[in-house]
Short mmCIF file of C-alpha atoms in Angstrom, two decimals:
data_model
loop_
_atom_site.label_atom_id
_atom_site.label_comp_id
_atom_site.label_asym_id
_atom_site.label_seq_id
_atom_site.Cartn_x
_atom_site.Cartn_y
_atom_site.Cartn_z
CA MET W 1 -56.89 69.25 157.05
CA LYS W 2 -53.42 70.33 156.84
CA HIS W 3 -52.33 73.69 155.22
CA ARG W 4 -48.57 74.46 154.54
CA LEU W 5 -48.75 77.97 155.04
CA LEU W 6 -45.71 80.19 155.07
CA LYS W 7 -46.53 82.37 158.17
CA LEU W 8 -43.65 83.64 160.33
CA GLY W 9 -43.85 84.69 164.11
CA ALA W 10 -45.83 83.52 166.79
CA ALA W 11 -49.15 81.17 165.98
CA THR W 12 -51.85 83.42 165.27
CA ALA W 13 -55.93 82.80 165.15
CA ILE W 14 -57.08 82.46 161.60
CA SER W 15 -61.02 82.44 161.09
CA VAL W 16 -62.73 79.42 159.12
CA THR W 17 -65.84 80.73 157.78
CA GLY W 18 -66.86 77.16 156.64
CA LEU W 19 -69.29 76.30 159.15
CA GLY W 20 -69.32 79.20 161.25
CA THR W 21 -66.61 77.89 163.55
CA PHE W 22 -63.31 79.21 164.20
CA SER W 23 -60.03 77.36 164.97
CA SER W 24 -56.35 77.82 164.86
CA LEU W 25 -53.64 76.56 162.27
CA LYS W 26 -50.17 75.68 163.21
CA PRO W 27 -47.78 77.79 161.06
CA VAL W 28 -45.10 75.87 159.27
CA ALA W 29 -41.42 77.03 159.48
CA ALA W 30 -40.35 79.05 156.85
CA SER W 31 -37.46 76.77 156.04
CA THR W 32 -39.87 74.48 154.59
CA PHE W 33 -40.15 76.35 151.55
CA LYS W 34 -36.52 77.06 150.56
CA THR W 35 -37.56 78.93 147.32
CA ALA W 36 -39.47 81.82 149.39
CA ILE W 37 -38.49 85.14 147.40
CA LYS W 38 -39.91 87.51 149.98
CA ARG W 39 -41.67 88.36 152.88
CA VAL W 40 -44.60 90.48 153.34
CA LYS W 41 -47.23 91.81 155.90
CA ILE W 42 -50.95 91.60 155.56
CA SER W 43 -52.09 95.54 155.44
CA TYR W 44 -56.01 95.28 155.40
CA LEU W 45 -58.42 96.28 158.14
CA PRO W 46 -57.87 96.16 161.99
CA GLY W 47 -59.08 92.80 163.31
CA LYS W 48 -59.94 91.40 159.58
CA GLY W 49 -58.29 88.96 157.46
CA VAL W 50 -57.51 88.62 153.88
CA LYS W 51 -59.01 85.66 152.07
CA ILE W 52 -56.72 82.65 150.86
CA TRP W 53 -57.53 81.24 147.41
CA THR W 54 -56.83 78.24 145.49
CA SER W 55 -55.59 79.85 142.45
CA TYR W 56 -54.86 83.41 141.21
CA ASN W 57 -57.03 82.87 138.33
CA SER W 58 -60.90 81.80 139.13
CA GLY W 59 -59.83 80.28 142.29
CA CYS W 60 -61.86 79.07 145.08
CA PHE W 61 -61.97 80.69 148.63
CA LEU W 62 -60.42 78.09 150.92
CA GLY W 63 -62.47 79.22 153.90
CA TYR W 64 -59.64 80.79 156.06
CA GLN W 65 -57.97 84.17 155.97
CA ALA W 66 -54.61 85.86 156.59
CA LYS W 67 -55.03 87.98 159.55
CA ASP W 68 -54.10 91.80 159.35
CA GLY W 69 -50.77 92.43 160.59
CA THR W 70 -49.15 88.97 160.11
CA GLU W 71 -46.09 88.23 158.11
CA TRP W 72 -45.93 85.51 155.37
CA ASN W 73 -43.39 84.06 152.83
CA VAL W 74 -43.91 84.46 149.24
CA VAL W 75 -42.94 81.40 146.97
CA LYS W 76 -44.09 82.92 143.70
CA THR W 77 -45.87 85.76 142.07
CA ALA W 78 -48.61 85.77 139.43
CA VAL W 79 -50.75 88.46 137.43
CA ASP W 80 -54.35 87.42 136.89
CA LYS W 81 -56.44 88.14 133.81
CA LYS W 82 -57.61 91.34 135.09
CA GLY W 83 -53.83 92.56 135.71
CA ASN W 84 -54.05 91.97 139.41
CA LEU W 85 -50.80 90.86 141.12
CA TRP W 86 -51.03 87.74 143.50
CA TYR W 87 -48.62 86.30 146.01
CA MET W 88 -48.52 82.45 146.59
CA VAL W 89 -48.18 81.77 150.32
CA GLY W 90 -48.24 77.98 150.66
CA ASP W 91 -49.30 74.80 148.38
CA ASP W 92 -51.95 76.10 146.11
CA GLU W 93 -53.02 79.05 148.46
CA TRP W 94 -52.88 82.50 147.15
CA ILE W 95 -53.47 86.19 148.43
CA GLN W 96 -53.79 89.54 146.47
CA ALA W 97 -50.74 91.51 146.72
CA ARG W 98 -52.70 94.66 146.90
CA TYR W 99 -53.52 93.82 150.42
CA THR W 100 -49.69 93.37 151.57
CA VAL W 101 -46.84 95.40 152.10
CA ASP W 102 -43.34 94.31 151.77
CA VAL W 103 -41.01 93.66 155.03
CA ASP W 104 -37.72 94.89 154.76
CA SER W 105 -35.45 92.22 153.93
CA THR W 106 -32.38 94.02 155.51
CA THR W 107 -34.38 93.95 158.83
CA THR W 108 -32.40 92.24 161.91
CA THR W 109 -32.27 92.14 165.64
CA SER W 110 -28.84 93.21 165.92
CA LYS W 111 -28.41 96.48 167.45
CA LYS W 112 -25.19 97.12 165.30
CA THR W 113 -27.21 96.39 162.20
CA THR W 114 -30.12 98.67 163.29
CA LYS W 115 -27.87 101.34 164.17
CA LYS W 116 -25.91 101.19 160.45
CA SER W 117 -29.75 101.07 159.03
CA ARG W 118 -30.77 104.14 160.89
CA ASN W 119 -27.51 106.07 159.78
CA LYS W 120 -28.18 105.03 156.15
CA ALA W 121 -31.79 105.85 156.17
CA ALA W 122 -30.71 109.44 157.48
CA SER W 123 -28.31 109.47 154.39
CA VAL W 124 -31.22 108.33 152.01
CA LYS W 125 -33.23 111.06 153.57
CA LYS W 126 -31.06 113.75 152.92
CA ALA W 127 -30.37 112.49 149.41
CA ALA W 128 -33.83 112.12 148.64
CA ALA W 129 -34.62 115.97 149.91
CA ILE W 130 -31.97 117.15 147.52
CA VAL W 131 -33.28 115.52 144.47
CA SER W 132 -36.75 116.35 145.34
CA LYS W 133 -35.88 119.91 145.49
CA THR W 134 -33.99 119.77 142.13
CA ALA W 135 -36.84 118.09 140.57
CA LYS W 136 -39.28 120.77 141.42
CA LYS W 137 -36.91 123.44 140.41
CA THR W 138 -36.62 121.71 137.15
CA SER W 139 -40.34 121.44 136.92
CA LYS W 140 -41.07 125.18 137.55
CA THR W 141 -38.41 126.21 134.97
CA THR W 142 -40.14 123.94 132.29
CA LYS W 143 -43.34 125.79 132.96
CA THR W 144 -42.19 129.32 132.35
CA THR W 145 -41.83 129.10 128.62
CA LYS W 146 -43.76 127.52 125.68
CA THR W 147 -40.95 126.51 124.33
CA ALA W 148 -39.79 124.48 127.13
CA LYS W 149 -43.27 123.03 127.10
CA ALA W 150 -43.31 122.14 123.84
CA SER W 151 -39.99 120.37 123.88
CA SER W 152 -40.82 118.41 127.10
CA GLN W 153 -41.35 115.00 125.31
CA VAL W 154 -37.95 115.14 123.96
CA PRO W 155 -35.26 113.14 126.48
CA THR W 156 -33.13 115.32 128.15
CA SER W 157 -29.28 114.16 128.13
CA ALA W 158 -30.01 112.84 131.70
CA ALA W 159 -33.06 111.17 130.78
CA SER W 160 -31.11 109.59 127.80
CA THR W 161 -28.59 108.49 130.02
CA ILE W 162 -31.27 106.71 132.18
CA VAL W 163 -32.84 105.06 129.39
CA SER W 164 -29.51 103.68 127.89
CA LEU W 165 -28.47 102.38 131.61
CA ALA W 166 -31.74 100.73 131.86
CA ASN W 167 -31.70 98.80 128.67
CA GLN W 168 -28.15 97.54 129.32
CA GLU W 169 -29.57 95.87 132.50
CA VAL W 170 -32.20 93.87 130.40
CA GLY W 171 -32.10 89.99 130.63
CA LYS W 172 -30.34 89.97 134.25
CA ALA W 173 -31.95 88.02 136.94
CA TYR W 174 -34.44 88.84 139.58
CA VAL W 175 -33.68 88.08 143.10
CA TRP W 176 -35.50 89.69 146.12
CA GLY W 177 -33.02 92.08 148.01
CA GLY W 178 -30.88 92.30 144.90
CA VAL W 179 -29.20 95.46 144.40
CA GLY W 180 -26.77 94.62 141.25
CA PRO W 181 -24.78 94.49 139.41
CA ASP W 182 -25.77 90.84 138.47
CA SER W 183 -29.27 90.80 139.84
CA PHE W 184 -32.03 92.84 141.18
CA ASP W 185 -35.43 93.44 142.81
CA CYS W 186 -37.56 96.13 141.13
CA SER W 187 -36.43 99.01 143.65
CA GLY W 188 -32.99 97.77 143.59
CA LEU W 189 -32.83 98.07 139.81
CA VAL W 190 -34.06 101.87 139.86
CA GLN W 191 -31.68 102.74 142.67
CA TYR W 192 -28.73 100.85 140.67
CA VAL W 193 -29.54 102.62 137.33
CA TYR W 194 -30.01 106.10 138.97
CA ALA W 195 -26.99 105.94 140.86
CA LYS W 196 -24.85 105.04 137.60
CA ALA W 197 -26.33 108.28 136.20
CA GLY W 198 -25.47 110.44 139.23
CA VAL W 199 -28.77 110.50 141.06
CA ASN W 200 -29.10 109.06 144.49
CA LEU W 201 -32.19 107.43 145.27
CA PRO W 202 -33.62 105.61 148.46
CA ARG W 203 -33.64 101.81 148.51
CA THR W 204 -37.45 100.39 148.61
CA THR W 205 -40.54 101.55 146.60
CA TYR W 206 -42.12 103.14 150.03
CA ASP W 207 -39.26 105.66 149.84
CA GLN W 208 -38.84 105.86 145.92
CA VAL W 209 -42.30 107.17 145.75
CA LYS W 210 -41.81 109.93 148.13
CA VAL W 211 -39.35 111.48 145.91
CA GLY W 212 -39.74 113.90 142.97
CA THR W 213 -42.87 115.44 141.53
CA THR W 214 -45.95 113.51 140.88
CA VAL W 215 -46.94 113.76 137.15
CA SER W 216 -49.92 112.23 135.43
CA MET W 217 -49.65 109.13 133.22
CA SER W 218 -50.80 111.07 130.30
CA ASN W 219 -47.42 113.13 130.77
CA LEU W 220 -44.89 110.57 131.41
CA GLN W 221 -41.40 111.50 130.10
CA ALA W 222 -38.44 109.29 129.55
CA GLY W 223 -36.54 108.91 133.22
CA ASP W 224 -39.81 108.86 134.99
CA LEU W 225 -40.50 106.45 137.79
CA ILE W 226 -43.91 104.54 137.65
CA PHE W 227 -45.50 102.47 140.58
CA TRP W 228 -48.10 100.01 141.05
CA GLY W 229 -50.03 99.37 144.23
CA SER W 230 -50.84 102.04 146.86
CA THR W 231 -49.80 105.59 146.09
CA THR W 232 -48.08 105.84 149.33
CA ALA W 233 -46.76 102.29 149.53
CA PRO W 234 -46.36 100.67 146.13
CA TYR W 235 -45.41 97.15 145.79
CA HIS W 236 -43.80 97.60 142.57
CA VAL W 237 -41.71 100.17 140.67
CA ALA W 238 -40.21 100.55 137.00
CA ILE W 239 -38.33 102.93 134.61
CA TYR W 240 -40.27 104.46 132.06
CA ILE W 241 -38.19 104.79 128.85
CA GLY W 242 -40.64 106.45 126.43
CA ASN W 243 -42.76 105.10 123.75
CA ASN W 244 -45.19 103.44 126.01
CA GLN W 245 -42.39 101.22 127.27
CA TYR W 246 -40.96 100.53 130.52
CA VAL W 247 -38.08 98.28 132.03
CA ASP W 248 -38.39 96.64 135.33
CA ALA W 249 -37.22 93.61 137.52
CA ALA W 250 -40.33 91.71 137.18
CA THR W 251 -40.41 88.41 138.73
CA PRO W 252 -38.01 85.32 139.41
CA ASP W 253 -39.07 83.84 136.06
CA GLN W 254 -38.83 87.17 134.02
CA GLY W 255 -35.81 88.69 135.29
CA VAL W 256 -35.08 92.13 134.19
CA VAL W 257 -37.30 92.95 131.13
CA LEU W 258 -38.48 95.52 128.49
CA GLN W 259 -42.27 95.83 128.72
CA THR W 260 -45.23 97.79 127.20
CA LEU W 261 -47.64 99.55 129.40
CA SER W 262 -51.13 97.68 129.62
CA SER W 263 -54.87 98.64 130.68
CA TYR W 264 -54.65 95.29 132.49
CA TYR W 265 -51.62 96.06 134.61
CA TYR W 266 -51.62 99.79 134.90
CA PRO W 267 -49.29 102.03 137.15
CA SER W 268 -51.02 103.93 139.91
CA ILE W 269 -48.63 106.81 140.30
CA ALA W 270 -45.81 108.12 138.37
CA LYS W 271 -42.84 110.39 139.88
CA ARG W 272 -40.45 112.71 137.90
CA VAL W 273 -36.94 112.78 139.84
CA LEU W 274 -34.55 114.34 136.90
#
């Protein structure tokens, strides 16, 4: 039985539960699937694996798993009836996105690139600290008077700018690793829009979720960032624009779209950075 899996790196044993036996599957080179849109790493339990299914909706377990710590190419994304995000990692082979983390598309083995990345990370960290400090001061000021609290639902000038800029990007293409101006991935769109408004944010969802002040979903304001997945390492981010709506770089099929919050696909955490 051949399985055209998209696993990267050295061959790794994958457990087969069918008849109580174990075997190894030889990985297929990533170049076999030219439409791969991203890479992810399985983040589950040490020594355990994530089940691989035939479909993202009412699929059947194929009898083998993606081992914790291994990396895979993703060729397609989909959301099931319950609002869970799934990744297609081979022909009729799907895994749940919540058990993965993105592999940074900018990682290379070049020492020169690594040095540049470290310098950039240091700059991003410094910028994030400044934004976080500013956001906390703003939050404290808002709580000092009833008048400020009563007007919290009225978009500030900065928030209105963010909303306007985000709406201007609706209709553009989704490309994994895209940072604009013609195509974006989810965190690339967020970084691009806020940068145009004069707010510097980190590049990835993992770093963006660390910026600003956590707010409840019932207290969202225009300009807030909303995340899906783990609250410390989310897989997706969007810009909340008010009226229960948000703008995000969704999928390669959808591109940048305006969407409405749904209980079937609800964010896990929100951050205020303005």
